[in-house]
Amino acid sequence: MTTESSEQNITNFIQPVSIPEHMTMDITNAFFSACRIGLKPGELLHTSWFDLKYSMSAIEIMDPKMDARVQGNRKVLTVCEALSSEQLPLGPFSSLYELLGIIDELLAACVNWLTGDSLAQSIFICMYMHCTQLIRDKYLAAFCELLRRSIYQLRHIIICANVFDEEDHYKFTHGMPVHEPSNIFDGYGGFCNDCLHKLSVLELIAHVNDLNRNLENESTMFADREEKLLMGLHSRLQFVQVLLLFTNSIFECINPTRVYFEQDLFEGYTHADLDFSEQNPSPPKMYEAKNNTEFLWDSFIDICRKVSQHLSSLKSLSDTLVETSNIGKMAGEGKFRPKDAAYGLPGFEVFLNQTNVPTYMPKVVNIHDRHKSFVYFSSLFTRLNHILCTYENFALWNVLHPEPLRLHSLWTFIQKSGQISCPYVKALLFPDDSSEVNEPMLTTCVLSKTIIYMFHSTLMGQGDAIELQPPFLSPVHFLNSWQELEPTAYRPLIKNIIYNIPELMSFFTTLSNHFAHVSAHFSLYIFLNLLYIRLILNLFHLLIIVIFCTCSTRT
């Protein structure tokens, strides 16, 4: 069809109509009919100001994934609107089944945050986390406050360690009330609970102990007071209680006066008062006697054992959560189709914080399955406990045989453990067929990596408190430590090549002799030398590969 004939058809189709000034009329059908007649496939009708920027926006608008955050026709309530319309039940809850459903969904949302989702799209889609001071149910109020403090402290520890990648952890809060409940709800409706957010950690722990102790006697308030439901509530309160004790014990490894961070990360706080009391936390024991080496290692071993005890309790409680993952009320279809239906649990709204989240985050986060989330917790705390036991064994080993080689072996463990992706992360994020997922596509466990480097930094930060009295070191020690990073199948080959080349054997002998005479009062200097040695060894690794390939070719 020619252009002239197209224009003639359009002219014949749209007859001129005499209309008065300022009169409007619907031209939708006529416009689309004219486009069907006058435009060829692939052509676009646009005005003169339609440039490349607008064309790219049009392509994005037509992409279905850009519609993920569109709320649809369903009315989305804010926290204030839900409170005013009494659509947010504040308790006391008469159904343990419903209460456990809310608690379990919050724990699953916590796993979302630990695996890279933002706080605004995971934990804080629950309205109860915004207005904890208004909750009349004492069990839910205590749980929300314990969870908030644990999240706040974990976030502080992760950011201080600063060993995470962007895909592993999302550090910004986007205005979410992480430090304490939003103060706009103080005294709302003439009610405010016991102000749990103003209690110190020890006072809050004592309060939760009282709740657990009197739970069975006060269970008459629940219509469905079955034994397994009561035990489920008890175990969940105890879980977040021990989680808070765990984060507090980790903080003993941090000197608060040495921590510096950007203001926008903590919304103006100049000091992270992790104890939530008026007094700043005292410096950890490891800094009180820097010149006492024996005291240093004993203190480090005590911290490892203390943290390990909390991890053992968390592992046991996680197993209980796995066994009772289905005793609470499940979310409705709105969890996966939020545009069409409500969430199905009181207080949860997927689109609650959409105005706070920037436009470069178009996706809607689906809270993980509860059973898989609790399995993640169990595997996570098992791994963390293994890490702490390794540090404890290293410290005990170093007390008996203080040598620089111990630091080298420890660095080997850190390098291997910090960079390898964890199987439980793979099983959670790729549940369908995780065996076929490529390693570069996986995220590492941000919490395990943080604990690894946090404890290592604690040791290296002691300066001249670490006394090393190295004897003559055999070059075989360096070879064995180096080979720990290599595949098992290659280790005998590498050792044979080095033993059969006198120049390489002489190099490692000279290296061990020089390293044995490094000053014992410069542990950080030793650490930097280890990095330099690692670089040299990697270069020799390449040389050995070349030699091996050459020998194979000749053969």
GROMACS .gro file of C-alpha atoms in nm, residues 17 20 87 96 122 161 182 205 269 371 400 407 457 509 522 526:
model
   16
   17VAL     CA    1  -1.689   1.723   1.193
   20PRO     CA    2  -1.771   2.409   1.876
   87GLN     CA    3  -0.795  -0.359   6.032
   96LEU     CA    4  -0.212  -1.934   6.900
  122SER     CA    5   1.131  -0.826   5.377
  161ALA     CA    6   3.330  -0.608   5.892
  182SER     CA    7   0.853   0.477   6.474
  205ILE     CA    8   1.600  -1.086   7.831
  269TYR     CA    9   2.369   0.787   6.465
  371HIS     CA   10   1.041  -2.490   5.627
  400LEU     CA   11   5.122  -2.473   7.294
  407LEU     CA   12   4.888  -1.738   6.126
  457SER     CA   13   4.057  -0.884   6.269
  509THR     CA   14   6.430  -2.316   5.222
  522PHE     CA   15   5.485  -0.709   6.447
  526ILE     CA   16   5.368  -1.072   5.952
   0.00000   0.00000   0.00000
